[in-house]
mmCIF file of C-alpha atoms in Angstrom:
data_model
loop_
_atom_site.group_PDB
_atom_site.id
_atom_site.type_symbol
_atom_site.label_atom_id
_atom_site.label_comp_id
_atom_site.label_asym_id
_atom_site.label_seq_id
_atom_site.Cartn_x
_atom_site.Cartn_y
_atom_site.Cartn_z
ATOM 1 C CA ASN A 786 106.989 81.908 98.014
ATOM 2 C CA ALA A 787 108.308 84.277 100.712
ATOM 3 C CA GLY A 788 105.496 86.900 100.907
ATOM 4 C CA VAL A 789 106.367 89.293 103.724
ATOM 5 C CA THR A 790 109.713 88.711 105.508
ATOM 6 C CA GLN A 791 110.621 90.319 108.831
ATOM 7 C CA THR A 792 113.960 90.382 110.601
ATOM 8 C CA PRO A 793 114.905 89.747 113.309
ATOM 9 C CA LYS A 794 112.373 87.270 114.742
ATOM 10 C CA PHE A 795 113.403 87.914 118.351
ATOM 11 C CA GLN A 796 115.289 90.724 120.036
ATOM 12 C CA VAL A 797 116.063 91.798 123.596
ATOM 13 C CA LEU A 798 117.113 95.374 124.186
ATOM 14 C CA LYS A 799 118.049 97.472 127.142
ATOM 15 C CA THR A 800 116.147 100.685 127.852
ATOM 16 C CA GLY A 801 117.584 103.483 125.760
ATOM 17 C CA GLN A 802 119.069 101.308 123.061
ATOM 18 C CA SER A 803 118.073 101.767 119.451
ATOM 19 C CA MET A 804 117.321 99.259 116.744
ATOM 20 C CA THR A 805 115.685 98.871 113.334
ATOM 21 C CA LEU A 806 113.163 96.228 112.386
ATOM 22 C CA GLN A 807 113.321 95.209 108.757
ATOM 23 C CA CYS A 808 110.488 94.213 106.483
ATOM 24 C CA ALA A 809 110.482 93.220 102.844
ATOM 25 C CA GLN A 810 107.688 91.974 100.576
ATOM 26 C CA ASP A 811 107.941 90.312 97.177
ATOM 27 C CA MET A 812 104.293 90.648 96.068
ATOM 28 C CA ASN A 813 104.734 93.986 94.294
ATOM 29 C CA HIS A 814 102.355 95.576 96.771
ATOM 30 C CA ASN A 815 102.091 99.357 96.923
ATOM 31 C CA SER A 816 101.125 99.667 100.583
ATOM 32 C CA MET A 817 102.988 98.540 103.660
ATOM 33 C CA TYR A 818 102.166 98.722 107.374
ATOM 34 C CA TRP A 819 103.689 98.282 110.802
ATOM 35 C CA TYR A 820 101.566 97.052 113.718
ATOM 36 C CA ARG A 821 102.138 96.144 117.311
ATOM 37 C CA GLN A 822 100.145 93.566 119.204
ATOM 38 C CA ASP A 823 99.863 93.467 122.967
ATOM 39 C CA PRO A 824 98.011 90.894 125.083
ATOM 40 C CA GLY A 825 94.249 91.392 125.085
ATOM 41 C CA MET A 826 94.371 94.064 122.448
ATOM 42 C CA GLY A 827 93.867 94.129 118.733
ATOM 43 C CA LEU A 828 96.621 94.997 116.373
ATOM 44 C CA ARG A 829 97.380 98.689 116.491
ATOM 45 C CA LEU A 830 98.771 100.567 113.524
ATOM 46 C CA ILE A 831 102.060 102.345 114.173
ATOM 47 C CA TYR A 832 102.887 103.761 110.730
ATOM 48 C CA TYR A 833 101.953 103.011 107.173
ATOM 49 C CA SER A 834 103.133 103.728 103.698
ATOM 50 C CA ALA A 835 100.332 103.971 101.107
ATOM 51 C CA SER A 836 102.874 103.950 98.276
ATOM 52 C CA GLU A 837 106.575 104.240 97.680
ATOM 53 C CA GLY A 838 107.807 107.659 98.819
ATOM 54 C CA THR A 839 105.062 108.289 101.325
ATOM 55 C CA THR A 840 104.663 107.483 105.017
ATOM 56 C CA ASP A 841 101.983 108.437 107.556
ATOM 57 C CA LYS A 842 101.342 108.051 111.231
ATOM 58 C CA GLY A 843 98.937 105.462 112.480
ATOM 59 C CA GLU A 844 97.261 105.062 115.823
ATOM 60 C CA VAL A 845 100.373 104.736 118.015
ATOM 61 C CA PRO A 846 103.370 106.427 116.331
ATOM 62 C CA ASN A 847 105.121 107.948 119.321
ATOM 63 C CA GLY A 848 108.604 106.584 119.879
ATOM 64 C CA TYR A 849 108.945 105.164 116.356
ATOM 65 C CA ASN A 850 110.171 106.273 112.955
ATOM 66 C CA VAL A 851 109.845 104.564 109.604
ATOM 67 C CA SER A 852 111.538 104.533 106.212
ATOM 68 C CA ARG A 853 110.093 103.289 102.956
ATOM 69 C CA LEU A 854 113.415 102.417 101.377
ATOM 70 C CA ASN A 855 111.900 101.284 98.094
ATOM 71 C CA LYS A 856 108.749 99.519 96.946
ATOM 72 C CA ARG A 857 109.823 96.268 98.618
ATOM 73 C CA GLU A 858 111.193 97.439 101.943
ATOM 74 C CA PHE A 859 109.686 99.287 104.918
ATOM 75 C CA SER A 860 111.692 99.585 108.119
ATOM 76 C CA LEU A 861 110.664 100.543 111.660
ATOM 77 C CA ARG A 862 113.126 102.232 113.977
ATOM 78 C CA LEU A 863 113.089 102.617 117.726
ATOM 79 C CA GLU A 864 115.469 105.460 118.570
ATOM 80 C CA SER A 865 115.433 105.053 122.345
ATOM 81 C CA ALA A 866 113.667 101.895 123.422
ATOM 82 C CA ALA A 867 111.367 101.932 126.433
ATOM 83 C CA PRO A 868 109.837 98.976 128.343
ATOM 84 C CA SER A 869 106.376 100.065 127.106
ATOM 85 C CA GLN A 870 107.544 99.124 123.608
ATOM 86 C CA THR A 871 107.830 95.508 124.563
ATOM 87 C CA SER A 872 105.474 93.843 122.120
ATOM 88 C CA VAL A 873 105.125 91.711 119.033
ATOM 89 C CA TYR A 874 105.603 93.714 115.862
ATOM 90 C CA PHE A 875 104.017 92.729 112.585
ATOM 91 C CA CYS A 876 104.704 94.092 109.154
ATOM 92 C CA ALA A 877 102.032 93.792 106.478
ATOM 93 C CA SER A 878 101.512 94.686 102.818
ATOM 94 C CA SER A 879 98.594 95.016 100.512
ATOM 95 C CA GLY A 880 97.654 96.143 97.069
ATOM 96 C CA GLY A 881 95.956 99.110 98.751
ATOM 97 C CA GLY A 882 92.396 100.340 98.874
ATOM 98 C CA ASN A 883 90.049 97.620 100.060
ATOM 99 C CA GLN A 884 92.480 94.799 99.493
ATOM 100 C CA PRO A 885 93.307 92.541 102.456
ATOM 101 C CA GLN A 886 96.687 92.761 104.085
ATOM 102 C CA HIS A 887 99.261 89.999 104.253
ATOM 103 C CA PHE A 888 101.463 89.695 107.320
ATOM 104 C CA GLY A 889 105.000 88.746 108.102
ATOM 105 C CA ASP A 890 105.591 86.283 110.930
ATOM 106 C CA GLY A 891 106.443 88.964 113.439
ATOM 107 C CA THR A 892 109.287 90.240 115.614
ATOM 108 C CA ARG A 893 109.094 89.548 119.326
ATOM 109 C CA LEU A 894 110.789 92.450 121.067
ATOM 110 C CA SER A 895 111.528 92.675 124.788
ATOM 111 C CA ILE A 896 112.927 95.824 126.364
ATOM 112 C CA LEU A 897 114.411 95.486 129.836
ATOM 113 C CA ARG B 1226 83.500 102.422 122.658
ATOM 114 C CA LYS B 1227 85.948 100.327 120.659
ATOM 115 C CA GLU B 1228 85.673 100.662 116.856
ATOM 116 C CA VAL B 1229 85.569 96.855 116.441
ATOM 117 C CA GLU B 1230 84.309 94.720 119.268
ATOM 118 C CA GLN B 1231 84.422 90.967 119.664
ATOM 119 C CA ASP B 1232 83.495 88.519 122.372
ATOM 120 C CA PRO B 1233 86.893 87.257 123.528
ATOM 121 C CA GLY B 1234 85.533 83.784 124.340
ATOM 122 C CA PRO B 1235 86.759 81.174 124.650
ATOM 123 C CA PHE B 1236 84.150 79.291 122.708
ATOM 124 C CA ASN B 1237 84.628 75.627 123.624
ATOM 125 C CA VAL B 1238 83.294 73.521 120.764
ATOM 126 C CA PRO B 1239 83.091 69.730 120.480
ATOM 127 C CA GLU B 1240 84.700 68.372 117.378
ATOM 128 C CA GLY B 1241 82.082 68.157 114.584
ATOM 129 C CA ALA B 1242 79.821 70.812 116.080
ATOM 130 C CA THR B 1243 78.928 74.268 114.714
ATOM 131 C CA VAL B 1244 80.045 77.484 116.288
ATOM 132 C CA ALA B 1245 79.144 81.025 115.385
ATOM 133 C CA PHE B 1246 80.190 84.382 116.755
ATOM 134 C CA ASN B 1247 79.734 88.032 115.921
ATOM 135 C CA CYS B 1248 81.730 91.208 115.616
ATOM 136 C CA THR B 1249 80.270 94.712 115.811
ATOM 137 C CA TYR B 1250 81.768 97.810 114.231
ATOM 138 C CA SER B 1251 81.063 101.437 114.924
ATOM 139 C CA ASN B 1252 81.920 103.208 111.652
ATOM 140 C CA SER B 1253 78.856 103.051 109.369
ATOM 141 C CA ALA B 1254 81.049 104.178 106.445
ATOM 142 C CA SER B 1255 83.152 101.018 106.516
ATOM 143 C CA GLN B 1256 83.275 99.376 103.127
ATOM 144 C CA SER B 1257 85.177 96.139 103.488
ATOM 145 C CA PHE B 1258 85.434 93.456 106.105
ATOM 146 C CA PHE B 1259 87.632 90.510 106.733
ATOM 147 C CA TRP B 1260 88.034 87.564 109.038
ATOM 148 C CA TYR B 1261 91.591 86.604 109.902
ATOM 149 C CA ARG B 1262 92.813 83.629 111.867
ATOM 150 C CA GLN B 1263 95.704 83.834 114.330
ATOM 151 C CA ASP B 1264 97.414 80.890 116.047
ATOM 152 C CA CYS B 1265 99.311 81.327 119.316
ATOM 153 C CA ARG B 1266 100.607 84.874 118.606
ATOM 154 C CA LYS B 1267 101.760 83.884 115.148
ATOM 155 C CA GLU B 1268 100.938 86.197 112.288
ATOM 156 C CA PRO B 1269 97.343 86.791 111.337
ATOM 157 C CA LYS B 1270 96.320 84.947 108.194
ATOM 158 C CA LEU B 1271 93.438 85.912 105.962
ATOM 159 C CA LEU B 1272 90.537 83.525 106.332
ATOM 160 C CA MET B 1273 87.827 85.272 104.339
ATOM 161 C CA SER B 1274 86.983 88.605 102.799
ATOM 162 C CA VAL B 1275 83.408 89.780 103.226
ATOM 163 C CA TYR B 1276 82.634 92.343 100.524
ATOM 164 C CA SER B 1277 78.850 92.238 100.130
ATOM 165 C CA SER B 1278 76.090 90.493 101.976
ATOM 166 C CA GLY B 1279 78.316 87.580 102.942
ATOM 167 C CA ASN B 1280 80.111 84.574 101.488
ATOM 168 C CA GLU B 1281 80.893 80.960 102.071
ATOM 169 C CA ASP B 1282 84.174 79.082 101.781
ATOM 170 C CA GLY B 1283 83.875 75.398 102.566
ATOM 171 C CA ARG B 1284 82.920 75.015 106.214
ATOM 172 C CA PHE B 1285 83.146 78.727 106.890
ATOM 173 C CA THR B 1286 80.331 81.235 106.282
ATOM 174 C CA ALA B 1287 80.570 84.946 106.880
ATOM 175 C CA GLN B 1288 77.551 87.278 106.972
ATOM 176 C CA LEU B 1289 77.391 91.027 106.949
ATOM 177 C CA ASN B 1290 74.518 93.015 108.450
ATOM 178 C CA ARG B 1291 75.040 96.659 107.554
ATOM 179 C CA ALA B 1292 71.842 97.851 109.248
ATOM 180 C CA SER B 1293 72.968 96.515 112.597
ATOM 181 C CA GLN B 1294 76.644 96.982 111.862
ATOM 182 C CA TYR B 1295 77.905 93.504 112.584
ATOM 183 C CA ILE B 1296 79.525 90.601 110.802
ATOM 184 C CA SER B 1297 79.402 87.006 111.839
ATOM 185 C CA LEU B 1298 81.471 83.923 111.253
ATOM 186 C CA LEU B 1299 80.049 80.410 111.347
ATOM 187 C CA ILE B 1300 82.184 77.295 111.361
ATOM 188 C CA ARG B 1301 80.470 73.995 110.524
ATOM 189 C CA ASP B 1302 81.795 70.519 111.317
ATOM 190 C CA SER B 1303 84.531 71.955 113.530
ATOM 191 C CA LYS B 1304 87.975 70.370 113.292
ATOM 192 C CA LEU B 1305 90.665 70.306 115.964
ATOM 193 C CA SER B 1306 92.759 72.425 113.627
ATOM 194 C CA ASP B 1307 90.120 75.167 113.755
ATOM 195 C CA SER B 1308 91.311 76.032 117.298
ATOM 196 C CA ALA B 1309 92.604 79.563 116.966
ATOM 197 C CA THR B 1310 91.797 83.194 117.603
ATOM 198 C CA TYR B 1311 89.589 84.745 114.927
ATOM 199 C CA LEU B 1312 90.141 88.427 114.261
ATOM 200 C CA CYS B 1313 87.412 90.636 112.871
ATOM 201 C CA VAL B 1314 88.910 93.353 110.678
ATOM 202 C CA VAL B 1315 87.131 96.386 109.250
ATOM 203 C CA ASN B 1316 88.265 98.954 106.751
ATOM 204 C CA LYS B 1317 87.837 102.315 108.464
ATOM 205 C CA GLY B 1318 86.076 103.622 105.429
ATOM 206 C CA ALA B 1319 86.312 107.348 106.168
ATOM 207 C CA LEU B 1320 87.881 109.788 103.758
ATOM 208 C CA GLY B 1321 91.634 109.639 104.143
ATOM 209 C CA SER B 1322 91.621 106.241 105.779
ATOM 210 C CA TRP B 1323 92.088 104.335 102.523
ATOM 211 C CA GLY B 1324 93.695 100.979 103.193
ATOM 212 C CA LYS B 1325 93.694 101.408 106.973
ATOM 213 C CA LEU B 1326 92.198 98.529 108.854
ATOM 214 C CA GLN B 1327 90.792 98.351 112.363
ATOM 215 C CA PHE B 1328 91.330 95.044 114.171
ATOM 216 C CA GLY B 1329 89.191 93.502 116.830
ATOM 217 C CA ALA B 1330 90.974 91.878 119.780
ATOM 218 C CA GLY B 1331 89.832 88.453 118.606
ATOM 219 C CA THR B 1332 87.529 85.612 119.602
ATOM 220 C CA GLN B 1333 89.227 82.445 120.844
ATOM 221 C CA VAL B 1334 87.815 79.122 119.675
ATOM 222 C CA VAL B 1335 88.875 75.861 121.246
ATOM 223 C CA VAL B 1336 87.738 72.653 119.536
ATOM 224 C CA THR B 1337 87.824 69.644 121.813
ATOM 225 C CA PRO B 1338 87.938 65.959 120.896
#
């Protein structure tokens, strides 16, 4: 009954370091999403993948890259971390279209 | 103007009372609407989908007013466990935005004994 699984749950990085956030879903969903959430703000879409083999920019893509490795997995990479990327990152998946999205339990990332 | 706006609250509600709050959206082409619940920066969890004029699920009732472009959530007989932040979520609806959701910043509800 895993749903959407994110790793790691917590991470502290130094400015300039790189890292990849992993996300996997077992619901056979076509679409997957990466969001960030900052205090006082709604979730903001970083990148999404409408289906396996496609990725598109969301609202705040700068400083990030993504890979849709297969239907199950969608990773988010920070090539050179900056303090402004300190946030909580959520991965989500859905059947697409007007279907609701289901979220992983988040990665809390701090960049010093 | 934000695409989805919510009163941040907090709404302080005595246990057993009724609380209601609204969310307004700017894109008249939006086709689907959701309420999510989020606890203490944990992941958002789907509370209700609102696909037509509204729907009810137990103590929770959601209404959609397309003419005025708002949706509402009403919680009856509030429980302590209802304390959370409620996120209004709207499908952007425009061509090319299939599956892309716009999130409000949330309304905080605090149910007190």
